[in-house]
């Protein structure tokens, strides 16, 4: 059978994916962490200006060893109130086998947001305004992956100068649903069959000139920096952004896997008993 990213986390194993971009030099780590801190500060200021309250992050230890070895895998969709955002530290056991990738870390932060009364157009516009207007990402380097249900967003993206026809890869609906890998459908409860419809947001990194992906998964020149929930009722509609991936998109810098391992171990030690999933990182 084919193993996708979320499925291998559920099973506690993984498959290495593709050839990867060069890592940053060790001496650049401090600059990256400084940039990350500044980026999180900018998130707090922007969401605050929009009227969103910050919710406290949940512990990285879930107490449930049956999934992802007891480490938190995603921000808790059900725990985040409307008109709130969260900056949630996460670790994924499957990433151990993908640690050669330039955009994979043992500890990372996901910024999640749930606007009240949102629809797919609202969440899409919020995501694009944040990335382009507030974090000044280059629109020519942005692309999307979703399923045909995202066609209703065509006028939104076109009006923002992001040509739907050129920038959006629509996967086969049945294949995306079976894959359960979030670029099309996301399952808030990994053991349940209820899902929401998503659109993955990708950014082209490095000194390459490559058109938006026409096949899935995209090449290693593209890093997924976030997801937009555009439809469904299994979880609130909203957005999520990988904070470290965003810094990577802005600066082209990323720490090595080894440079972040200590931060993961320290986070776990601060919170309590070591979960079984941490063994994979040692």
Short mmCIF file of C-alpha atoms in Angstrom, two decimals:
data_model
loop_
_atom_site.label_atom_id
_atom_site.label_comp_id
_atom_site.label_asym_id
_atom_site.label_seq_id
_atom_site.Cartn_x
_atom_site.Cartn_y
_atom_site.Cartn_z
CA UNK A 1 0.00 0.00 0.00
CA UNK A 2 1.07 3.64 -0.44
CA UNK A 3 2.09 5.44 2.76
CA UNK A 4 1.39 9.15 3.04
CA UNK A 5 2.83 11.59 5.58
CA UNK A 6 -0.03 11.50 8.07
CA UNK A 7 -0.50 7.76 7.77
CA UNK A 8 3.11 6.98 8.59
CA UNK A 9 2.89 9.14 11.70
CA UNK A 10 -0.11 7.14 12.81
CA UNK A 11 1.81 3.93 12.32
CA UNK A 12 5.01 5.28 13.84
CA UNK A 13 7.20 4.78 10.77
CA UNK A 14 8.07 6.77 7.65
CA UNK A 15 9.53 6.82 4.16
CA UNK A 16 12.32 9.11 3.04
CA UNK A 17 11.13 11.53 0.38
CA UNK A 18 13.21 12.72 -2.56
CA UNK A 19 16.43 14.63 -2.87
CA UNK A 20 16.75 17.75 -0.78
CA UNK A 21 18.15 21.25 -0.83
CA UNK A 22 21.38 22.21 0.97
CA UNK A 23 21.18 23.00 4.69
CA UNK A 24 22.33 26.28 6.20
CA UNK A 25 25.79 26.49 7.75
CA UNK A 26 26.02 25.84 11.49
CA UNK A 27 27.04 29.42 12.19
CA UNK A 28 23.77 30.70 10.79
CA UNK A 29 21.61 28.96 13.39
CA UNK A 30 21.58 31.90 15.80
CA UNK A 31 20.45 34.24 13.02
CA UNK A 32 17.66 31.87 12.13
CA UNK A 33 16.40 31.60 15.70
CA UNK A 34 16.47 35.39 15.97
CA UNK A 35 14.46 35.66 12.74
CA UNK A 36 12.02 33.06 14.07
CA UNK A 37 11.49 35.07 17.25
CA UNK A 38 10.86 38.21 15.21
CA UNK A 39 8.42 36.33 13.00
CA UNK A 40 6.42 35.09 15.99
CA UNK A 41 6.34 38.61 17.39
CA UNK A 42 4.98 39.86 14.06
CA UNK A 43 2.30 37.16 14.11
CA UNK A 44 1.19 38.26 17.56
CA UNK A 45 1.08 41.91 16.54
CA UNK A 46 -0.83 41.23 13.32
CA UNK A 47 -3.40 38.88 14.84
CA UNK A 48 -3.85 41.28 17.75
CA UNK A 49 -4.53 44.12 15.32
CA UNK A 50 -7.15 41.94 13.64
CA UNK A 51 -8.90 41.32 16.96
CA UNK A 52 -7.68 37.78 17.60
CA UNK A 53 -6.77 36.58 21.09
CA UNK A 54 -3.77 34.32 21.67
CA UNK A 55 -4.56 30.93 23.19
CA UNK A 56 -1.96 29.16 25.28
CA UNK A 57 -0.14 26.37 23.49
CA UNK A 58 -0.88 22.84 24.69
CA UNK A 59 1.92 20.63 26.06
CA UNK A 60 3.94 18.83 23.43
CA UNK A 61 3.27 15.66 25.46
CA UNK A 62 -0.24 14.35 24.81
CA UNK A 63 -0.30 11.40 27.20
CA UNK A 64 -1.54 9.16 24.38
CA UNK A 65 1.26 6.88 23.24
CA UNK A 66 -0.96 5.18 20.65
CA UNK A 67 -0.52 8.08 18.21
CA UNK A 68 2.79 9.68 17.24
CA UNK A 69 4.43 8.14 20.27
CA UNK A 70 2.74 10.52 22.70
CA UNK A 71 4.06 13.69 21.01
CA UNK A 72 1.73 16.40 19.74
CA UNK A 73 1.40 16.19 15.97
CA UNK A 74 -0.90 19.14 15.10
CA UNK A 75 -2.49 22.01 16.97
CA UNK A 76 -5.75 20.85 18.55
CA UNK A 77 -8.53 21.98 16.22
CA UNK A 78 -11.24 21.40 18.82
CA UNK A 79 -9.40 23.27 21.60
CA UNK A 80 -8.77 26.53 19.72
CA UNK A 81 -11.67 29.00 20.15
CA UNK A 82 -13.03 31.19 17.39
CA UNK A 83 -11.29 34.53 16.86
CA UNK A 84 -8.18 33.05 18.46
CA UNK A 85 -4.76 31.95 17.34
CA UNK A 86 -2.14 29.63 18.81
CA UNK A 87 1.60 29.10 18.35
CA UNK A 88 1.93 25.38 18.99
CA UNK A 89 5.24 23.45 19.31
CA UNK A 90 5.06 20.08 17.54
CA UNK A 91 7.14 16.99 16.79
CA UNK A 92 6.38 14.20 14.33
CA UNK A 93 7.92 10.74 14.62
CA UNK A 94 7.68 10.26 10.86
CA UNK A 95 10.05 13.18 10.33
CA UNK A 96 12.95 11.15 11.72
CA UNK A 97 13.14 9.29 8.42
CA UNK A 98 12.86 12.58 6.50
CA UNK A 99 15.52 14.46 8.43
CA UNK A 100 17.71 14.84 5.32
CA UNK A 101 15.14 17.24 3.91
CA UNK A 102 16.04 20.91 4.07
CA UNK A 103 12.63 21.86 5.48
CA UNK A 104 12.13 19.22 8.18
CA UNK A 105 12.94 19.71 11.88
CA UNK A 106 12.48 17.57 15.01
CA UNK A 107 10.74 20.49 16.77
CA UNK A 108 8.74 23.16 14.94
CA UNK A 109 5.89 25.60 15.55
CA UNK A 110 2.53 25.74 13.85
CA UNK A 111 0.54 28.98 13.92
CA UNK A 112 -3.18 28.16 13.81
CA UNK A 113 -6.07 30.59 13.58
CA UNK A 114 -9.88 30.21 13.65
CA UNK A 115 -11.77 33.32 12.45
CA UNK A 116 -15.40 33.44 13.59
CA UNK A 117 -18.03 33.00 10.89
CA UNK A 118 -15.45 32.24 8.21
CA UNK A 119 -15.99 30.63 4.83
CA UNK A 120 -13.43 29.42 2.32
CA UNK A 121 -13.10 32.83 0.73
CA UNK A 122 -12.48 34.44 4.13
CA UNK A 123 -9.79 31.98 5.14
CA UNK A 124 -8.09 32.15 1.74
CA UNK A 125 -7.96 35.93 1.73
CA UNK A 126 -6.69 36.00 5.33
CA UNK A 127 -3.86 33.61 4.49
CA UNK A 128 -2.81 35.50 1.38
CA UNK A 129 -2.93 38.90 3.07
CA UNK A 130 -0.73 37.61 5.86
CA UNK A 131 1.82 35.98 3.57
CA UNK A 132 1.99 38.66 0.87
CA UNK A 133 1.12 41.92 2.59
CA UNK A 134 2.50 41.31 6.08
CA UNK A 135 5.38 38.92 5.44
CA UNK A 136 6.13 40.15 1.90
CA UNK A 137 6.37 36.77 0.20
CA UNK A 138 6.79 36.93 -3.57
CA UNK A 139 3.41 36.06 -5.19
CA UNK A 140 5.21 34.62 -8.22
CA UNK A 141 6.68 31.92 -5.95
CA UNK A 142 3.35 30.86 -4.40
CA UNK A 143 1.37 27.83 -5.57
CA UNK A 144 -1.52 25.78 -4.21
CA UNK A 145 -2.60 22.13 -4.04
CA UNK A 146 -6.19 21.13 -3.38
CA UNK A 147 -9.12 19.19 -4.88
CA UNK A 148 -11.88 20.23 -7.34
CA UNK A 149 -14.03 21.55 -4.48
CA UNK A 150 -11.58 24.47 -4.34
CA UNK A 151 -12.82 25.75 -7.70
CA UNK A 152 -15.17 28.11 -5.84
CA UNK A 153 -12.07 30.05 -4.79
CA UNK A 154 -11.16 30.85 -8.37
CA UNK A 155 -12.53 34.43 -8.27
CA UNK A 156 -10.85 35.13 -4.91
CA UNK A 157 -7.38 34.16 -6.11
CA UNK A 158 -7.87 35.75 -9.53
CA UNK A 159 -8.91 39.04 -7.94
CA UNK A 160 -5.75 38.97 -5.84
CA UNK A 161 -3.57 38.50 -8.91
CA UNK A 162 -2.93 34.82 -8.14
CA UNK A 163 -4.15 33.14 -11.30
CA UNK A 164 -6.15 30.08 -10.29
CA UNK A 165 -5.55 28.41 -13.65
CA UNK A 166 -1.77 28.83 -13.39
CA UNK A 167 -1.17 28.36 -9.68
CA UNK A 168 -3.60 25.74 -8.39
CA UNK A 169 -3.03 22.01 -8.80
CA UNK A 170 -6.30 20.13 -8.34
CA UNK A 171 -5.72 16.54 -7.29
CA UNK A 172 -8.07 13.69 -8.05
CA UNK A 173 -10.67 13.82 -5.27
CA UNK A 174 -10.80 10.09 -4.61
CA UNK A 175 -7.03 9.79 -4.57
CA UNK A 176 -6.59 12.74 -2.22
CA UNK A 177 -9.28 11.42 0.10
CA UNK A 178 -7.60 8.02 0.24
CA UNK A 179 -4.17 9.58 0.82
CA UNK A 180 -5.26 11.52 3.93
CA UNK A 181 -2.23 13.81 3.56
CA UNK A 182 -3.99 17.18 4.02
CA UNK A 183 -3.38 18.76 0.61
CA UNK A 184 -7.03 18.34 -0.26
CA UNK A 185 -8.52 16.72 2.83
CA UNK A 186 -7.54 16.89 6.48
CA UNK A 187 -8.75 14.50 9.18
CA UNK A 188 -8.72 16.31 12.57
CA UNK A 189 -8.98 12.96 14.33
CA UNK A 190 -6.45 10.64 12.64
CA UNK A 191 -8.47 7.59 13.67
CA UNK A 192 -11.80 8.95 12.39
CA UNK A 193 -13.26 9.37 8.90
CA UNK A 194 -14.55 12.95 9.30
CA UNK A 195 -12.60 15.53 7.33
CA UNK A 196 -12.42 19.13 6.19
CA UNK A 197 -11.42 20.36 2.73
CA UNK A 198 -8.03 22.06 2.59
CA UNK A 199 -5.77 23.91 0.20
CA UNK A 200 -2.05 23.53 0.73
CA UNK A 201 0.05 26.66 0.20
CA UNK A 202 3.51 26.05 -1.28
CA UNK A 203 6.46 28.37 -1.82
CA UNK A 204 9.31 27.99 -4.29
CA UNK A 205 12.66 28.30 -2.51
CA UNK A 206 16.17 28.73 -3.81
CA UNK A 207 17.48 30.30 -7.01
CA UNK A 208 15.29 28.34 -9.38
CA UNK A 209 12.67 29.35 -11.91
CA UNK A 210 10.07 26.60 -11.93
CA UNK A 211 6.36 26.92 -12.75
CA UNK A 212 3.70 25.95 -10.26
CA UNK A 213 3.49 22.16 -9.78
CA UNK A 214 1.41 20.18 -12.25
CA UNK A 215 1.82 16.85 -10.42
CA UNK A 216 1.68 15.83 -6.79
CA UNK A 217 3.82 15.80 -4.73
CA UNK A 218 5.69 18.91 -5.91
CA UNK A 219 9.45 18.82 -6.46
CA UNK A 220 11.89 19.58 -3.63
CA UNK A 221 12.04 23.18 -4.86
CA UNK A 222 8.66 23.73 -3.22
CA UNK A 223 8.08 23.77 0.52
CA UNK A 224 4.58 23.68 2.02
CA UNK A 225 4.30 26.63 4.37
CA UNK A 226 0.68 26.25 5.40
CA UNK A 227 -2.83 25.00 4.85
CA UNK A 228 -6.15 26.75 4.43
CA UNK A 229 -9.32 25.01 5.62
CA UNK A 230 -11.86 26.03 2.99
CA UNK A 231 -14.90 23.81 3.68
CA UNK A 232 -16.35 21.13 5.93
CA UNK A 233 -17.65 20.89 9.47
CA UNK A 234 -15.34 18.33 11.11
CA UNK A 235 -13.29 21.28 12.42
CA UNK A 236 -13.60 25.07 12.33
CA UNK A 237 -12.51 26.77 9.12
CA UNK A 238 -9.21 28.54 9.50
CA UNK A 239 -5.55 28.62 8.54
CA UNK A 240 -2.29 27.12 9.74
CA UNK A 241 1.26 28.26 8.97
CA UNK A 242 4.55 26.56 9.78
CA UNK A 243 6.55 29.33 11.46
CA UNK A 244 9.95 27.83 10.63
CA UNK A 245 8.89 27.17 7.04
CA UNK A 246 7.82 30.80 6.73
CA UNK A 247 11.22 32.00 7.94
CA UNK A 248 12.80 29.62 5.42
CA UNK A 249 10.67 31.14 2.65
CA UNK A 250 11.64 34.68 3.68
CA UNK A 251 15.36 34.21 4.38
CA UNK A 252 16.40 30.98 2.64
CA UNK A 253 17.90 29.83 5.96
CA UNK A 254 17.02 26.76 8.01
CA UNK A 255 18.78 25.08 10.94
CA UNK A 256 19.98 21.52 10.64
CA UNK A 257 18.09 18.64 12.18
CA UNK A 258 20.87 18.18 14.75
CA UNK A 259 20.78 21.84 15.73
CA UNK A 260 17.15 21.53 16.79
CA UNK A 261 17.32 18.16 18.56
CA UNK A 262 18.42 19.71 21.84
CA UNK A 263 15.42 22.03 21.79
CA UNK A 264 13.06 19.06 21.45
CA UNK A 265 14.68 17.16 24.32
CA UNK A 266 14.61 20.28 26.50
CA UNK A 267 10.93 20.87 25.74
CA UNK A 268 10.02 17.31 26.69
CA UNK A 269 12.16 17.39 29.85
CA UNK A 270 10.48 20.61 30.95
CA UNK A 271 7.03 19.11 30.57
CA UNK A 272 7.44 15.72 32.19
CA UNK A 273 8.04 12.02 31.57
CA UNK A 274 9.69 11.05 28.30
CA UNK A 275 7.14 9.53 25.87
CA UNK A 276 7.97 6.40 23.85
CA UNK A 277 7.99 8.40 20.61
CA UNK A 278 11.06 10.35 21.71
CA UNK A 279 13.20 7.21 21.36
CA UNK A 280 13.06 7.55 17.58
CA UNK A 281 14.82 10.92 17.82
CA UNK A 282 17.80 9.63 19.82
#
